[in-house]
Every structure is written in structure tokens, then in C-alpha cells.
Amino acid sequence: MLLQFPATANPEVDLKITYDALIVGSGAAGGMAAHVLTSHGLKVLLLEAGKAQDTSKLLHSMQWPYDHPRRGVMPPDHHALTLNEYTIRQSPYAQNLPFKSVQSYVQGWNGSDYSKTLVVNEKEHPYTGTRYAWVRSRVVGGKTNIWGRLALRLSDYDFKAKNRDGYGENWPISYADIAPYYDKVDLYLGISGTKKTFPICRIACSNVPSN
């Protein structure tokens, strides 16, 4: 199920209003938080660094590769960072690269020309933190615009990884804590799947609605 929202002209923010909540970012977390709070009658101010883009016109999931001049690949002056570049280069990763636009590794996947405006240009928005292959999307909806129709649940295989391999720290929550919320979101978005027997999925997939 793909949710499409009509493009509307957003009025100027009235800073004289006292809002009940301020949310920064309109991605999966911010968007859902805004939905839940406003559905309960709260006044919410949602801030987003990017603009709204009509993905129904940008993404051509049903188009044949041969209908695109480069079979969906970005233009030659666009570059997707590779794993080796994240490993060898120092941040900011796009520094001194001879390309007009440098984007994260996800733009190295199929159909990258369609999503090139949904992911930040590392030359315009350089990342200077610790070494990290960060996928950033400054657009209304955030990375939900490029989620690839996948909505996998995390399980205690993820939340309690230290118990298994001894590295890092466990999350302060368990799968049981968020399972009820997973159930609500799955039904709301129309997510469905099949029960698997993989160790990583044995618990987390048990409540996923079947096709």
C-alpha cells in the first residue's frame, strides 16, 4: 500500500500560536508522531529542511529499463559513494571529487536517476562527523520516499545483540515492548508478509499480517 498525499500550498507558520508540540523532521518517526498527536486534537508544528516532491511523478517503478536513456542510471556528472570510498576517504566524503553531485551509496542501486532529487547532495550538505555511511533525505516524508516497499521489524536479535555476540550494548527496550505498536502501524499502512523460520525473524515475524 503506497500512501500518496495531494500537494497543497502550506501557509506561512503563525509564530503567535502556542503549539502543543514541535517536531523536527517529517520522516517515519516525525510523520507518525505528527499524525498521532494531531489525531488527538493537539496543535503540532512540523519542521522539515526539504521541500515536498511528488513521488508519483518522480519514481517510475513500473517503467521498463529500456524506456530510460541510461536504463535508470544517474547522469555521468552524478556519483554514488561506494563502500571503499566510505572506508578510505575522510569526511566530508564528497571533498575534491570531480562530480556535480555526490550522493550516498543507495544511489548506486537500480533506478537511481529517479530518486536523485530525494537524497542530499553531499557537496551541498557535507557530513563532517565520525565515519558513517549516512543516508540523508531532505524532503517531506524523509527516507520513506525511498523505502523500497520494505518494512521489516527489528527483533531481540537486534535489540539484545550484546547477549549474542558480546559487542556494544543492548537496547534499553525489547521486542515485546514495541510489538503492539508494530501491530498498529502494520495495519495502518497495509503491511503484510509471511511467517518465516529464520532465527533473526522467528519472533518478530510471528505477528505480521499474512498476505
PDB file of C-alpha atoms in Angstrom:
ATOM      1  CA  MET A   1       0.000   0.000   0.000  1.00  0.00           C
ATOM      2  CA  LEU A   2       1.536   3.308  -1.114  1.00  0.00           C
ATOM      3  CA  LEU A   3       0.173   6.404   0.544  1.00  0.00           C
ATOM      4  CA  GLN A   4       0.021   9.475  -1.693  1.00  0.00           C
ATOM      5  CA  PHE A   5      -0.820  12.896  -0.336  1.00  0.00           C
ATOM      6  CA  PRO A   6      -2.007  15.705  -2.611  1.00  0.00           C
ATOM      7  CA  ALA A   7       0.372  18.624  -2.914  1.00  0.00           C
ATOM      8  CA  THR A   8      -1.058  21.629  -1.094  1.00  0.00           C
ATOM      9  CA  ALA A   9       0.257  25.121  -0.569  1.00  0.00           C
ATOM     10  CA  ASN A  10       1.439  25.316   3.023  1.00  0.00           C
ATOM     11  CA  PRO A  11       0.505  28.599   4.696  1.00  0.00           C
ATOM     12  CA  GLU A  12       3.124  30.648   6.479  1.00  0.00           C
ATOM     13  CA  VAL A  13       3.680  29.469  10.029  1.00  0.00           C
ATOM     14  CA  ASP A  14       1.930  31.648  12.573  1.00  0.00           C
ATOM     15  CA  LEU A  15       4.538  32.053  15.288  1.00  0.00           C
ATOM     16  CA  LYS A  16       1.977  33.776  17.500  1.00  0.00           C
ATOM     17  CA  ILE A  17       0.323  30.426  18.076  1.00  0.00           C
ATOM     18  CA  THR A  18       1.417  28.387  21.054  1.00  0.00           C
ATOM     19  CA  TYR A  19       1.816  24.858  19.705  1.00  0.00           C
ATOM     20  CA  ASP A  20       1.403  21.808  21.880  1.00  0.00           C
ATOM     21  CA  ALA A  21       4.311  20.037  20.213  1.00  0.00           C
ATOM     22  CA  LEU A  22       7.228  20.829  17.918  1.00  0.00           C
ATOM     23  CA  ILE A  23       8.518  18.010  15.689  1.00  0.00           C
ATOM     24  CA  VAL A  24      11.750  18.265  13.712  1.00  0.00           C
ATOM     25  CA  GLY A  25      11.781  16.078  10.619  1.00  0.00           C
ATOM     26  CA  SER A  26       8.886  14.588   8.655  1.00  0.00           C
ATOM     27  CA  GLY A  27      10.290  11.090   8.100  1.00  0.00           C
ATOM     28  CA  ALA A  28       8.884   7.869   9.501  1.00  0.00           C
ATOM     29  CA  ALA A  29       9.236   8.886  13.140  1.00  0.00           C
ATOM     30  CA  GLY A  30       8.309  12.554  12.786  1.00  0.00           C
ATOM     31  CA  GLY A  31       5.474  11.912  10.381  1.00  0.00           C
ATOM     32  CA  MET A  32       3.884   9.255  12.555  1.00  0.00           C
ATOM     33  CA  ALA A  33       4.331  11.379  15.684  1.00  0.00           C
ATOM     34  CA  ALA A  34       2.596  14.295  13.963  1.00  0.00           C
ATOM     35  CA  HIS A  35      -0.228  12.021  12.796  1.00  0.00           C
ATOM     36  CA  VAL A  36      -0.848  10.554  16.239  1.00  0.00           C
ATOM     37  CA  LEU A  37      -0.697  13.882  18.071  1.00  0.00           C
ATOM     38  CA  THR A  38      -2.926  15.773  15.609  1.00  0.00           C
ATOM     39  CA  SER A  39      -5.444  12.915  15.576  1.00  0.00           C
ATOM     40  CA  HIS A  40      -5.820  13.520  19.302  1.00  0.00           C
ATOM     41  CA  GLY A  41      -6.506  17.204  18.763  1.00  0.00           C
ATOM     42  CA  LEU A  42      -3.083  18.677  19.529  1.00  0.00           C
ATOM     43  CA  LYS A  43      -1.663  21.635  17.626  1.00  0.00           C
ATOM     44  CA  VAL A  44       1.606  20.499  16.086  1.00  0.00           C
ATOM     45  CA  LEU A  45       4.323  22.425  14.265  1.00  0.00           C
ATOM     46  CA  LEU A  46       6.287  20.116  11.971  1.00  0.00           C
ATOM     47  CA  LEU A  47       9.632  21.406  10.665  1.00  0.00           C
ATOM     48  CA  GLU A  48      11.252  19.911   7.566  1.00  0.00           C
ATOM     49  CA  ALA A  49      14.507  21.026   5.920  1.00  0.00           C
ATOM     50  CA  GLY A  50      13.415  19.847   2.482  1.00  0.00           C
ATOM     51  CA  LYS A  51      10.537  20.534   0.143  1.00  0.00           C
ATOM     52  CA  ALA A  52       7.572  18.420  -0.887  1.00  0.00           C
ATOM     53  CA  GLN A  53       8.145  16.338  -4.026  1.00  0.00           C
ATOM     54  CA  ASP A  54       5.522  14.402  -5.946  1.00  0.00           C
ATOM     55  CA  THR A  55       6.955  10.879  -5.990  1.00  0.00           C
ATOM     56  CA  SER A  56       4.120   9.679  -8.232  1.00  0.00           C
ATOM     57  CA  LYS A  57       5.809  11.718 -10.990  1.00  0.00           C
ATOM     58  CA  LEU A  58       9.423  11.086  -9.949  1.00  0.00           C
ATOM     59  CA  LEU A  59       9.506   7.341  -9.317  1.00  0.00           C
ATOM     60  CA  HIS A  60       8.687   5.074 -12.246  1.00  0.00           C
ATOM     61  CA  SER A  61       8.514   1.679 -10.606  1.00  0.00           C
ATOM     62  CA  MET A  62       6.522   0.155 -13.456  1.00  0.00           C
ATOM     63  CA  GLN A  63       8.626   1.597 -16.280  1.00  0.00           C
ATOM     64  CA  TRP A  64      10.759  -0.766 -18.342  1.00  0.00           C
ATOM     65  CA  PRO A  65      14.524  -0.131 -18.078  1.00  0.00           C
ATOM     66  CA  TYR A  66      14.802   0.324 -21.853  1.00  0.00           C
ATOM     67  CA  ASP A  67      12.349   3.242 -21.668  1.00  0.00           C
ATOM     68  CA  HIS A  68      15.054   5.259 -19.909  1.00  0.00           C
ATOM     69  CA  PRO A  69      18.053   6.571 -21.909  1.00  0.00           C
ATOM     70  CA  ARG A  70      20.508   5.191 -19.334  1.00  0.00           C
ATOM     71  CA  ARG A  71      18.376   2.279 -18.087  1.00  0.00           C
ATOM     72  CA  GLY A  72      17.599   4.225 -14.917  1.00  0.00           C
ATOM     73  CA  VAL A  73      21.188   5.170 -14.075  1.00  0.00           C
ATOM     74  CA  MET A  74      22.077   8.714 -12.962  1.00  0.00           C
ATOM     75  CA  PRO A  75      23.844  11.131 -15.377  1.00  0.00           C
ATOM     76  CA  PRO A  76      27.667  10.905 -15.649  1.00  0.00           C
ATOM     77  CA  ASP A  77      28.123  14.025 -13.515  1.00  0.00           C
ATOM     78  CA  HIS A  78      26.361  12.314 -10.576  1.00  0.00           C
ATOM     79  CA  HIS A  79      28.195   9.852  -8.356  1.00  0.00           C
ATOM     80  CA  ALA A  80      27.103   7.399  -5.676  1.00  0.00           C
ATOM     81  CA  LEU A  81      29.667   6.754  -2.956  1.00  0.00           C
ATOM     82  CA  THR A  82      30.925   3.180  -2.728  1.00  0.00           C
ATOM     83  CA  LEU A  83      31.815   1.076   0.294  1.00  0.00           C
ATOM     84  CA  ASN A  84      35.526   1.532  -0.463  1.00  0.00           C
ATOM     85  CA  GLU A  85      35.133   5.317  -0.504  1.00  0.00           C
ATOM     86  CA  TYR A  86      33.434   5.277   2.892  1.00  0.00           C
ATOM     87  CA  THR A  87      36.295   3.100   4.150  1.00  0.00           C
ATOM     88  CA  ILE A  88      39.231   5.014   2.676  1.00  0.00           C
ATOM     89  CA  ARG A  89      38.113   8.634   2.334  1.00  0.00           C
ATOM     90  CA  GLN A  90      37.863  11.028   5.245  1.00  0.00           C
ATOM     91  CA  SER A  91      34.695  13.067   5.769  1.00  0.00           C
ATOM     92  CA  PRO A  92      33.389  15.127   4.123  1.00  0.00           C
ATOM     93  CA  TYR A  93      33.278  12.291   1.617  1.00  0.00           C
ATOM     94  CA  ALA A  94      32.493  14.421  -1.453  1.00  0.00           C
ATOM     95  CA  GLN A  95      35.506  16.679  -0.988  1.00  0.00           C
ATOM     96  CA  ASN A  96      37.636  17.037  -4.160  1.00  0.00           C
ATOM     97  CA  LEU A  97      35.530  14.590  -6.169  1.00  0.00           C
ATOM     98  CA  PRO A  98      35.032  15.767  -9.792  1.00  0.00           C
ATOM     99  CA  PHE A  99      31.268  15.380  -9.870  1.00  0.00           C
ATOM    100  CA  LYS A 100      28.406  17.869  -9.830  1.00  0.00           C
ATOM    101  CA  SER A 101      26.501  15.792  -7.315  1.00  0.00           C
ATOM    102  CA  VAL A 102      27.790  13.175  -4.868  1.00  0.00           C
ATOM    103  CA  GLN A 103      25.232  11.078  -3.015  1.00  0.00           C
ATOM    104  CA  SER A 104      25.062   8.165  -0.612  1.00  0.00           C
ATOM    105  CA  TYR A 105      25.548   4.524  -1.546  1.00  0.00           C
ATOM    106  CA  VAL A 106      21.811   3.922  -2.055  1.00  0.00           C
ATOM    107  CA  GLN A 107      22.069   5.859  -5.306  1.00  0.00           C
ATOM    108  CA  GLY A 108      24.236   3.061  -6.644  1.00  0.00           C
ATOM    109  CA  TRP A 109      21.191   0.802  -6.761  1.00  0.00           C
ATOM    110  CA  ASN A 110      18.825   0.286  -9.691  1.00  0.00           C
ATOM    111  CA  GLY A 111      16.731   3.216 -10.894  1.00  0.00           C
ATOM    112  CA  SER A 112      18.918   5.805  -9.194  1.00  0.00           C
ATOM    113  CA  ASP A 113      18.073   8.530 -11.709  1.00  0.00           C
ATOM    114  CA  TYR A 114      14.500   8.644 -10.463  1.00  0.00           C
ATOM    115  CA  SER A 115      15.413   9.178  -6.808  1.00  0.00           C
ATOM    116  CA  LYS A 116      18.398  11.508  -7.219  1.00  0.00           C
ATOM    117  CA  THR A 117      16.433  14.552  -6.001  1.00  0.00           C
ATOM    118  CA  LEU A 118      15.248  12.701  -2.881  1.00  0.00           C
ATOM    119  CA  VAL A 119      18.738  12.150  -1.406  1.00  0.00           C
ATOM    120  CA  VAL A 120      21.013  15.010  -0.359  1.00  0.00           C
ATOM    121  CA  ASN A 121      23.964  16.138  -2.429  1.00  0.00           C
ATOM    122  CA  GLU A 122      26.986  15.585  -0.190  1.00  0.00           C
ATOM    123  CA  LYS A 123      28.683  18.583  -1.817  1.00  0.00           C
ATOM    124  CA  GLU A 124      25.896  20.911  -0.769  1.00  0.00           C
ATOM    125  CA  HIS A 125      25.329  19.255   2.613  1.00  0.00           C
ATOM    126  CA  PRO A 126      28.707  17.809   3.680  1.00  0.00           C
ATOM    127  CA  TYR A 127      28.798  15.352   6.550  1.00  0.00           C
ATOM    128  CA  THR A 128      31.724  16.028   8.886  1.00  0.00           C
ATOM    129  CA  GLY A 129      31.031  13.703  11.805  1.00  0.00           C
ATOM    130  CA  THR A 130      32.540  10.343  12.661  1.00  0.00           C
ATOM    131  CA  ARG A 131      32.959   7.803   9.870  1.00  0.00           C
ATOM    132  CA  TYR A 132      29.435   6.796   8.910  1.00  0.00           C
ATOM    133  CA  ALA A 133      27.630   5.848   5.693  1.00  0.00           C
ATOM    134  CA  TRP A 134      24.648   8.058   6.418  1.00  0.00           C
ATOM    135  CA  VAL A 135      21.679   8.176   4.063  1.00  0.00           C
ATOM    136  CA  ARG A 136      20.105  11.609   4.318  1.00  0.00           C
ATOM    137  CA  SER A 137      16.924  12.686   2.573  1.00  0.00           C
ATOM    138  CA  ARG A 138      15.844  16.307   2.917  1.00  0.00           C
ATOM    139  CA  VAL A 139      12.317  16.064   1.579  1.00  0.00           C
ATOM    140  CA  VAL A 140       8.830  15.874   3.047  1.00  0.00           C
ATOM    141  CA  GLY A 141       8.455  12.272   4.141  1.00  0.00           C
ATOM    142  CA  GLY A 142      12.187  11.705   4.516  1.00  0.00           C
ATOM    143  CA  LYS A 143      13.523   8.283   3.575  1.00  0.00           C
ATOM    144  CA  THR A 144      10.004   6.820   3.474  1.00  0.00           C
ATOM    145  CA  ASN A 145      10.066   8.077  -0.134  1.00  0.00           C
ATOM    146  CA  ILE A 146      12.740   5.502  -0.975  1.00  0.00           C
ATOM    147  CA  TRP A 147      11.808   2.701   1.400  1.00  0.00           C
ATOM    148  CA  GLY A 148      11.564   0.177  -1.448  1.00  0.00           C
ATOM    149  CA  ARG A 149       8.297  -1.297  -0.143  1.00  0.00           C
ATOM    150  CA  LEU A 150      10.135  -2.980   2.722  1.00  0.00           C
ATOM    151  CA  ALA A 151       9.031  -2.623   6.328  1.00  0.00           C
ATOM    152  CA  LEU A 152      10.991  -5.204   8.288  1.00  0.00           C
ATOM    153  CA  ARG A 153      10.563  -5.482  12.037  1.00  0.00           C
ATOM    154  CA  LEU A 154      13.545  -5.409  14.367  1.00  0.00           C
ATOM    155  CA  SER A 155      13.607  -8.276  16.862  1.00  0.00           C
ATOM    156  CA  ASP A 156      15.522  -9.152  20.017  1.00  0.00           C
ATOM    157  CA  TYR A 157      18.189 -10.436  17.646  1.00  0.00           C
ATOM    158  CA  ASP A 158      18.829  -6.702  17.126  1.00  0.00           C
ATOM    159  CA  PHE A 159      17.761  -5.252  20.474  1.00  0.00           C
ATOM    160  CA  LYS A 160      19.750  -7.726  22.571  1.00  0.00           C
ATOM    161  CA  ALA A 161      22.714  -8.256  20.261  1.00  0.00           C
ATOM    162  CA  LYS A 162      25.268  -7.956  23.083  1.00  0.00           C
ATOM    163  CA  ASN A 163      23.828 -11.084  24.698  1.00  0.00           C
ATOM    164  CA  ARG A 164      24.591 -12.933  21.477  1.00  0.00           C
ATOM    165  CA  ASP A 165      27.952 -11.599  20.286  1.00  0.00           C
ATOM    166  CA  GLY A 166      29.274  -9.614  23.246  1.00  0.00           C
ATOM    167  CA  TYR A 167      29.755  -6.362  21.339  1.00  0.00           C
ATOM    168  CA  GLY A 168      28.318  -2.926  22.138  1.00  0.00           C
ATOM    169  CA  GLU A 169      25.350  -2.538  24.431  1.00  0.00           C
ATOM    170  CA  ASN A 170      21.824  -3.882  24.386  1.00  0.00           C
ATOM    171  CA  TRP A 171      18.974  -1.553  23.587  1.00  0.00           C
ATOM    172  CA  PRO A 172      17.010  -0.409  26.672  1.00  0.00           C
ATOM    173  CA  ILE A 173      13.864  -1.859  25.088  1.00  0.00           C
ATOM    174  CA  SER A 174      12.889  -5.312  23.892  1.00  0.00           C
ATOM    175  CA  TYR A 175      10.730  -6.570  21.048  1.00  0.00           C
ATOM    176  CA  ALA A 176       7.896  -7.215  23.494  1.00  0.00           C
ATOM    177  CA  ASP A 177       7.862  -3.509  24.383  1.00  0.00           C
ATOM    178  CA  ILE A 178       7.179  -2.323  20.847  1.00  0.00           C
ATOM    179  CA  ALA A 179       5.336  -5.296  19.329  1.00  0.00           C
ATOM    180  CA  PRO A 180       1.890  -3.718  19.985  1.00  0.00           C
ATOM    181  CA  TYR A 181       2.981  -0.591  18.114  1.00  0.00           C
ATOM    182  CA  TYR A 182       4.337  -2.642  15.224  1.00  0.00           C
ATOM    183  CA  ASP A 183       0.907  -4.290  15.004  1.00  0.00           C
ATOM    184  CA  LYS A 184      -0.866  -0.933  14.805  1.00  0.00           C
ATOM    185  CA  VAL A 185       1.478   0.505  12.181  1.00  0.00           C
ATOM    186  CA  ASP A 186       1.361  -2.643  10.040  1.00  0.00           C
ATOM    187  CA  LEU A 187      -2.428  -2.491   9.907  1.00  0.00           C
ATOM    188  CA  TYR A 188      -2.478   1.260   9.307  1.00  0.00           C
ATOM    189  CA  LEU A 189      -0.034   1.122   6.384  1.00  0.00           C
ATOM    190  CA  GLY A 190      -1.386  -2.134   4.982  1.00  0.00           C
ATOM    191  CA  ILE A 191       1.869  -4.034   5.500  1.00  0.00           C
ATOM    192  CA  SER A 192       1.684  -7.775   5.045  1.00  0.00           C
ATOM    193  CA  GLY A 193       4.080 -10.683   4.795  1.00  0.00           C
ATOM    194  CA  THR A 194       4.636 -14.329   5.560  1.00  0.00           C
ATOM    195  CA  LYS A 195       5.883 -16.069   8.680  1.00  0.00           C
ATOM    196  CA  LYS A 196       9.498 -17.138   8.395  1.00  0.00           C
ATOM    197  CA  THR A 197      11.594 -19.618  10.329  1.00  0.00           C
ATOM    198  CA  PHE A 198      14.869 -17.712  10.273  1.00  0.00           C
ATOM    199  CA  PRO A 199      16.375 -17.227  13.777  1.00  0.00           C
ATOM    200  CA  ILE A 200      16.570 -13.476  13.177  1.00  0.00           C
ATOM    201  CA  CYS A 201      12.866 -13.345  12.320  1.00  0.00           C
ATOM    202  CA  ARG A 202      11.340 -16.142  14.386  1.00  0.00           C
ATOM    203  CA  ILE A 203       9.795 -13.802  16.961  1.00  0.00           C
ATOM    204  CA  ALA A 204       9.494 -10.522  15.069  1.00  0.00           C
ATOM    205  CA  CYS A 205       7.614 -12.091  12.152  1.00  0.00           C
ATOM    206  CA  SER A 206       5.134 -14.027  14.224  1.00  0.00           C
ATOM    207  CA  ASN A 207       2.513 -11.268  14.320  1.00  0.00           C
ATOM    208  CA  VAL A 208       2.878  -9.877  10.815  1.00  0.00           C
ATOM    209  CA  PRO A 209      -0.443  -9.980   8.935  1.00  0.00           C
ATOM    210  CA  SER A 210      -0.413 -12.610   6.209  1.00  0.00           C
ATOM    211  CA  ASN A 211      -0.947 -11.784   2.551  1.00  0.00           C
TER     212      ASN A 211
END
